[in-house]
Amino acid sequence: MKITVVGAAGGEVTGSAYIVQTKNARVLVECGMFQGGKKSEALNRPPVGPKQRLDAVLVTHGHLDHTGRLPLLAKMGYQGPVYATAATLDMTALVLRDSARIQEGDATRKSRKRERAGEPPVEPLYSLTDAETIIQQFRAAPYRKPVLIAPCIQACFTEAGHMLGSSSILLMVEEDGRQKRVVFSGDLGPQCSPILPDFAPFENVDLVFLESTYGRRNHRPFRETVDEFIEIVKDAVACRGKILIPTFAIGRAQMLTILMSWAFRNKRIKPFPLFLDSPMAIEATKLYAQHFVETPELFDERISRYVRQRPIREDLKSLKATRSAAESMEINDISGPCMIMAGAGMCNAGRILHHLKANLWKPQTHVVIVGYQAHGSLGRMLVEGEKVVRIFGEKIVVRAQVHTLGGFSAHAGQKDLLAWYDAVAPSKPRLILVHGEDDARKELAKLIQQKHKTNPLLPGRGDTIEL
Ligand code: ZN
């Protein structure tokens, strides 16, 4: 068996994809988009997978950097199944439709410009039709029950605790009369998150692909982060500033909404206007609510108890979900304090850019960064304390206070990653560290090496591992 690491390698955290080639089948695990600046995004253009036959595609969870190139497979003529958990498929459909609309919109805008310059139009990376085609090929897989996905390959999806429906995938491959077991961790969540169950452990594994996004850092405990967040919000409200939160539409937006409901319910903060300014986050919240009723086992018991006490919407009468662009623009006219949760999570696109442009130069503005910011993204520049940034070609001075709250991350911190590896370590698997910047991967590799006397491999893009 050979596994080629297509993306999220060589220090990158986006573009996750692996081609698994056995004697009997060829399978693609993940089909993510490269994000975070022009250089990374250029990598999306070449064909994602092998031109040869592909038997099945599997994805761990719905985020764009794990699913965003699936419609390209449809465009290339792939007609086989795409397996994931039911909740992941719901989220992925939402993400892909949104992404296709963005691709089409960008291409139309560029083509118009090019037409005026007498140049030929550009084609979108993929269309909404391509997205709808691949969505038709989705096949739901249960948690913890192996599914035959290709000749001599079974896949078992287990909880990853990262977002609703997220999973790690165990592949059981029959080859040369023996079974080989390979785990793809996918993105792992932090342990003890109040909303999702913790990730499930693995044992008896031959080869492991482990994410290392926060291999170098531990998050502040959730409780302490909540206190810090509340203080920031109180400060902003006291100085009548706006609180801008670049929000990943799926996961962080719902966590923050629940948190504000809790803060209002427990009188930690007096209710003030909140805006969920993201059509996709609004849709994702609906899916969360739907799964909460239909599949409560996907959630942590603490959140279930909290919602049973009193419906969240009763605490959130000051929350407005703004779908249309016109409603979003009206937020600009609000003079008092308010909280705006808008995408994109890394400030590389979306409505948050308009809010940042209108407010970054004001000292009473607070920007709260709650998720991972890739190299090259505007969000990363803000985290690193850039004093001047460019938004829509305009120079904007940063006078706002920028806060980074690692404790709200949807990703496992260093301690969590080590705990995950501790569980699988007794079977002495080969370990491949992916999905991390190089300093994070190296630090995690060093710690695992010291503790378990194993030499993790840090592959580059395009490297192949044989088993
Ligand atoms: Zn993710």
PDB file of N, CA and C in Angstrom, residues 14-66:
ATOM      1  N   THR A  14      -3.583  23.758   5.182  1.00  0.00           N
ATOM      2  CA  THR A  14      -4.811  23.653   4.376  1.00  0.00           C
ATOM      3  C   THR A  14      -4.567  22.696   3.207  1.00  0.00           C
ATOM      4  N   GLY A  15      -5.667  22.384   2.505  1.00  0.00           N
ATOM      5  CA  GLY A  15      -5.543  21.503   1.330  1.00  0.00           C
ATOM      6  C   GLY A  15      -5.378  20.034   1.675  1.00  0.00           C
ATOM      7  N   SER A  16      -5.921  19.605   2.825  1.00  0.00           N
ATOM      8  CA  SER A  16      -5.779  18.195   3.229  1.00  0.00           C
ATOM      9  C   SER A  16      -6.263  17.247   2.136  1.00  0.00           C
ATOM     10  N   ALA A  17      -5.456  16.276   1.789  1.00  0.00           N
ATOM     11  CA  ALA A  17      -5.846  15.209   0.858  1.00  0.00           C
ATOM     12  C   ALA A  17      -4.762  14.140   0.830  1.00  0.00           C
ATOM     13  N   TYR A  18      -5.197  12.874   0.756  1.00  0.00           N
ATOM     14  CA  TYR A  18      -4.270  11.743   0.684  1.00  0.00           C
ATOM     15  C   TYR A  18      -4.797  10.771  -0.366  1.00  0.00           C
ATOM     16  N   ILE A  19      -3.902  10.242  -1.181  1.00  0.00           N
ATOM     17  CA  ILE A  19      -4.308   9.194  -2.112  1.00  0.00           C
ATOM     18  C   ILE A  19      -3.795   7.863  -1.563  1.00  0.00           C
ATOM     19  N   VAL A  20      -4.714   6.953  -1.323  1.00  0.00           N
ATOM     20  CA  VAL A  20      -4.345   5.632  -0.808  1.00  0.00           C
ATOM     21  C   VAL A  20      -4.436   4.644  -1.970  1.00  0.00           C
ATOM     22  N   GLN A  21      -3.304   4.053  -2.301  1.00  0.00           N
ATOM     23  CA  GLN A  21      -3.250   3.111  -3.428  1.00  0.00           C
ATOM     24  C   GLN A  21      -2.905   1.735  -2.883  1.00  0.00           C
ATOM     25  N   THR A  22      -3.811   0.769  -3.060  1.00  0.00           N
ATOM     26  CA  THR A  22      -3.500  -0.595  -2.651  1.00  0.00           C
ATOM     27  C   THR A  22      -3.433  -1.460  -3.908  1.00  0.00           C
ATOM     28  N   LYS A  23      -3.210  -2.765  -3.716  1.00  0.00           N
ATOM     29  CA  LYS A  23      -3.164  -3.650  -4.895  1.00  0.00           C
ATOM     30  C   LYS A  23      -4.524  -3.746  -5.557  1.00  0.00           C
ATOM     31  N   ASN A  24      -5.581  -3.462  -4.783  1.00  0.00           N
ATOM     32  CA  ASN A  24      -6.935  -3.681  -5.311  1.00  0.00           C
ATOM     33  C   ASN A  24      -7.761  -2.424  -5.516  1.00  0.00           C
ATOM     34  N   ALA A  25      -7.302  -1.311  -4.991  1.00  0.00           N
ATOM     35  CA  ALA A  25      -8.168  -0.122  -5.047  1.00  0.00           C
ATOM     36  C   ALA A  25      -7.370   1.161  -4.898  1.00  0.00           C
ATOM     37  N   ARG A  26      -8.067   2.240  -5.215  1.00  0.00           N
ATOM     38  CA  ARG A  26      -7.472   3.581  -5.069  1.00  0.00           C
ATOM     39  C   ARG A  26      -8.522   4.479  -4.425  1.00  0.00           C
ATOM     40  N   VAL A  27      -8.136   5.072  -3.304  1.00  0.00           N
ATOM     41  CA  VAL A  27      -9.105   5.821  -2.508  1.00  0.00           C
ATOM     42  C   VAL A  27      -8.521   7.195  -2.180  1.00  0.00           C
ATOM     43  N   LEU A  28      -9.372   8.212  -2.203  1.00  0.00           N
ATOM     44  CA  LEU A  28      -8.937   9.550  -1.798  1.00  0.00           C
ATOM     45  C   LEU A  28      -9.506   9.842  -0.407  1.00  0.00           C
ATOM     46  N   VAL A  29      -8.620  10.192   0.526  1.00  0.00           N
ATOM     47  CA  VAL A  29      -9.090  10.568   1.864  1.00  0.00           C
ATOM     48  C   VAL A  29      -8.924  12.085   1.977  1.00  0.00           C
ATOM     49  N   GLU A  30     -10.011  12.811   2.182  1.00  0.00           N
ATOM     50  CA  GLU A  30     -10.068  14.271   2.235  1.00  0.00           C
ATOM     51  C   GLU A  30      -9.871  14.858   0.830  1.00  0.00           C
ATOM     52  N   CYS A  31     -10.434  16.025   0.647  1.00  0.00           N
ATOM     53  CA  CYS A  31     -10.300  16.678  -0.657  1.00  0.00           C
ATOM     54  C   CYS A  31     -10.386  18.182  -0.416  1.00  0.00           C
ATOM     55  N   GLY A  32      -9.401  18.684   0.359  1.00  0.00           N
ATOM     56  CA  GLY A  32      -9.501  20.035   0.891  1.00  0.00           C
ATOM     57  C   GLY A  32      -8.975  21.126  -0.019  1.00  0.00           C
ATOM     58  N   MET A  33      -9.454  22.312   0.253  1.00  0.00           N
ATOM     59  CA  MET A  33      -9.020  23.474  -0.512  1.00  0.00           C
ATOM     60  C   MET A  33      -7.815  24.115   0.175  1.00  0.00           C
ATOM     61  N   PHE A  34      -6.888  24.617  -0.635  1.00  0.00           N
ATOM     62  CA  PHE A  34      -5.776  25.403  -0.095  1.00  0.00           C
ATOM     63  C   PHE A  34      -6.281  26.815   0.148  1.00  0.00           C
ATOM     64  N   GLN A  35      -5.959  27.380   1.309  1.00  0.00           N
ATOM     65  CA  GLN A  35      -6.444  28.715   1.662  1.00  0.00           C
ATOM     66  C   GLN A  35      -5.324  29.540   2.275  1.00  0.00           C
ATOM     67  N   GLY A  36      -5.574  30.853   2.349  1.00  0.00           N
ATOM     68  CA  GLY A  36      -4.648  31.707   3.096  1.00  0.00           C
ATOM     69  C   GLY A  36      -3.665  32.441   2.207  1.00  0.00           C
ATOM     70  N   GLY A  37      -4.157  33.151   1.215  1.00  0.00           N
ATOM     71  CA  GLY A  37      -3.260  33.938   0.366  1.00  0.00           C
ATOM     72  C   GLY A  37      -3.183  33.375  -1.039  1.00  0.00           C
ATOM     73  N   LYS A  38      -2.745  34.247  -1.965  1.00  0.00           N
ATOM     74  CA  LYS A  38      -2.753  33.901  -3.400  1.00  0.00           C
ATOM     75  C   LYS A  38      -1.890  32.683  -3.722  1.00  0.00           C
ATOM     76  N   LYS A  39      -0.722  32.590  -3.042  1.00  0.00           N
ATOM     77  CA  LYS A  39       0.221  31.521  -3.366  1.00  0.00           C
ATOM     78  C   LYS A  39      -0.397  30.154  -3.036  1.00  0.00           C
ATOM     79  N   SER A  40      -1.022  30.068  -1.860  1.00  0.00           N
ATOM     80  CA  SER A  40      -1.666  28.810  -1.476  1.00  0.00           C
ATOM     81  C   SER A  40      -2.835  28.517  -2.396  1.00  0.00           C
ATOM     82  N   GLU A  41      -3.636  29.559  -2.656  1.00  0.00           N
ATOM     83  CA  GLU A  41      -4.857  29.332  -3.432  1.00  0.00           C
ATOM     84  C   GLU A  41      -4.561  28.884  -4.862  1.00  0.00           C
ATOM     85  N   ALA A  42      -3.382  29.275  -5.395  1.00  0.00           N
ATOM     86  CA  ALA A  42      -3.010  28.854  -6.744  1.00  0.00           C
ATOM     87  C   ALA A  42      -2.902  27.326  -6.820  1.00  0.00           C
ATOM     88  N   LEU A  43      -2.639  26.677  -5.686  1.00  0.00           N
ATOM     89  CA  LEU A  43      -2.500  25.214  -5.670  1.00  0.00           C
ATOM     90  C   LEU A  43      -3.823  24.504  -5.921  1.00  0.00           C
ATOM     91  N   ASN A  44      -4.934  25.232  -5.822  1.00  0.00           N
ATOM     92  CA  ASN A  44      -6.235  24.599  -6.038  1.00  0.00           C
ATOM     93  C   ASN A  44      -6.485  24.266  -7.501  1.00  0.00           C
ATOM     94  N   ARG A  45      -5.778  24.950  -8.390  1.00  0.00           N
ATOM     95  CA  ARG A  45      -6.077  24.793  -9.818  1.00  0.00           C
ATOM     96  C   ARG A  45      -5.704  23.441 -10.411  1.00  0.00           C
ATOM     97  N   PRO A  46      -4.512  22.895 -10.111  1.00  0.00           N
ATOM     98  CA  PRO A  46      -4.202  21.598 -10.731  1.00  0.00           C
ATOM     99  C   PRO A  46      -5.202  20.529 -10.271  1.00  0.00           C
ATOM    100  N   PRO A  47      -5.391  19.499 -11.072  1.00  0.00           N
ATOM    101  CA  PRO A  47      -6.350  18.459 -10.695  1.00  0.00           C
ATOM    102  C   PRO A  47      -6.024  17.898  -9.321  1.00  0.00           C
ATOM    103  N   VAL A  48      -7.067  17.641  -8.551  1.00  0.00           N
ATOM    104  CA  VAL A  48      -6.880  17.249  -7.169  1.00  0.00           C
ATOM    105  C   VAL A  48      -6.351  15.836  -6.999  1.00  0.00           C
ATOM    106  N   GLY A  49      -6.849  14.942  -7.789  1.00  0.00           N
ATOM    107  CA  GLY A  49      -6.533  13.538  -7.511  1.00  0.00           C
ATOM    108  C   GLY A  49      -5.876  12.872  -8.702  1.00  0.00           C
ATOM    109  N   PRO A  50      -5.803  11.590  -8.657  1.00  0.00           N
ATOM    110  CA  PRO A  50      -5.195  10.851  -9.751  1.00  0.00           C
ATOM    111  C   PRO A  50      -6.115  10.870 -10.968  1.00  0.00           C
ATOM    112  N   LYS A  51      -5.500  10.824 -12.139  1.00  0.00           N
ATOM    113  CA  LYS A  51      -6.337  10.766 -13.334  1.00  0.00           C
ATOM    114  C   LYS A  51      -6.864   9.347 -13.500  1.00  0.00           C
ATOM    115  N   GLN A  52      -6.174   8.408 -12.815  1.00  0.00           N
ATOM    116  CA  GLN A  52      -6.618   7.011 -12.903  1.00  0.00           C
ATOM    117  C   GLN A  52      -7.913   6.818 -12.118  1.00  0.00           C
ATOM    118  N   ARG A  53      -8.420   5.604 -12.229  1.00  0.00           N
ATOM    119  CA  ARG A  53      -9.653   5.224 -11.542  1.00  0.00           C
ATOM    120  C   ARG A  53      -9.573   5.520 -10.044  1.00  0.00           C
ATOM    121  N   LEU A  54     -10.685   5.971  -9.517  1.00  0.00           N
ATOM    122  CA  LEU A  54     -10.775   6.238  -8.081  1.00  0.00           C
ATOM    123  C   LEU A  54     -11.992   5.468  -7.587  1.00  0.00           C
ATOM    124  N   ASP A  55     -11.827   4.635  -6.532  1.00  0.00           N
ATOM    125  CA  ASP A  55     -12.955   3.800  -6.097  1.00  0.00           C
ATOM    126  C   ASP A  55     -13.865   4.504  -5.103  1.00  0.00           C
ATOM    127  N   ALA A  56     -13.271   5.335  -4.239  1.00  0.00           N
ATOM    128  CA  ALA A  56     -14.096   5.994  -3.220  1.00  0.00           C
ATOM    129  C   ALA A  56     -13.376   7.219  -2.697  1.00  0.00           C
ATOM    130  N   VAL A  57     -14.172   8.131  -2.139  1.00  0.00           N
ATOM    131  CA  VAL A  57     -13.623   9.323  -1.491  1.00  0.00           C
ATOM    132  C   VAL A  57     -14.189   9.367  -0.074  1.00  0.00           C
ATOM    133  N   LEU A  58     -13.343   9.714   0.900  1.00  0.00           N
ATOM    134  CA  LEU A  58     -13.793   9.803   2.292  1.00  0.00           C
ATOM    135  C   LEU A  58     -13.426  11.167   2.833  1.00  0.00           C
ATOM    136  N   VAL A  59     -14.295  11.773   3.641  1.00  0.00           N
ATOM    137  CA  VAL A  59     -13.888  13.016   4.307  1.00  0.00           C
ATOM    138  C   VAL A  59     -14.169  12.928   5.807  1.00  0.00           C
ATOM    139  N   THR A  60     -13.290  13.596   6.587  1.00  0.00           N
ATOM    140  CA  THR A  60     -13.398  13.506   8.046  1.00  0.00           C
ATOM    141  C   THR A  60     -14.406  14.492   8.617  1.00  0.00           C
ATOM    142  N   HIS A  61     -14.460  15.704   8.026  1.00  0.00           N
ATOM    143  CA  HIS A  61     -15.406  16.702   8.542  1.00  0.00           C
ATOM    144  C   HIS A  61     -15.653  17.774   7.488  1.00  0.00           C
ATOM    145  N   GLY A  62     -16.589  18.679   7.774  1.00  0.00           N
ATOM    146  CA  GLY A  62     -17.109  19.557   6.727  1.00  0.00           C
ATOM    147  C   GLY A  62     -16.307  20.802   6.398  1.00  0.00           C
ATOM    148  N   HIS A  63     -15.244  21.126   7.124  1.00  0.00           N
ATOM    149  CA  HIS A  63     -14.532  22.373   6.836  1.00  0.00           C
ATOM    150  C   HIS A  63     -13.958  22.383   5.420  1.00  0.00           C
ATOM    151  N   LEU A  64     -13.918  23.609   4.863  1.00  0.00           N
ATOM    152  CA  LEU A  64     -13.495  23.794   3.474  1.00  0.00           C
ATOM    153  C   LEU A  64     -12.092  23.251   3.193  1.00  0.00           C
ATOM    154  N   ASP A  65     -11.188  23.357   4.174  1.00  0.00           N
ATOM    155  CA  ASP A  65      -9.813  22.895   3.921  1.00  0.00           C
ATOM    156  C   ASP A  65      -9.711  21.364   3.936  1.00  0.00           C
ATOM    157  N   HIS A  66     -10.849  20.685   4.145  1.00  0.00           N
ATOM    158  CA  HIS A  66     -10.893  19.214   4.050  1.00  0.00           C
ATOM    159  C   HIS A  66     -11.864  18.734   2.970  1.00  0.00           C
TER     160      HIS A  66
END
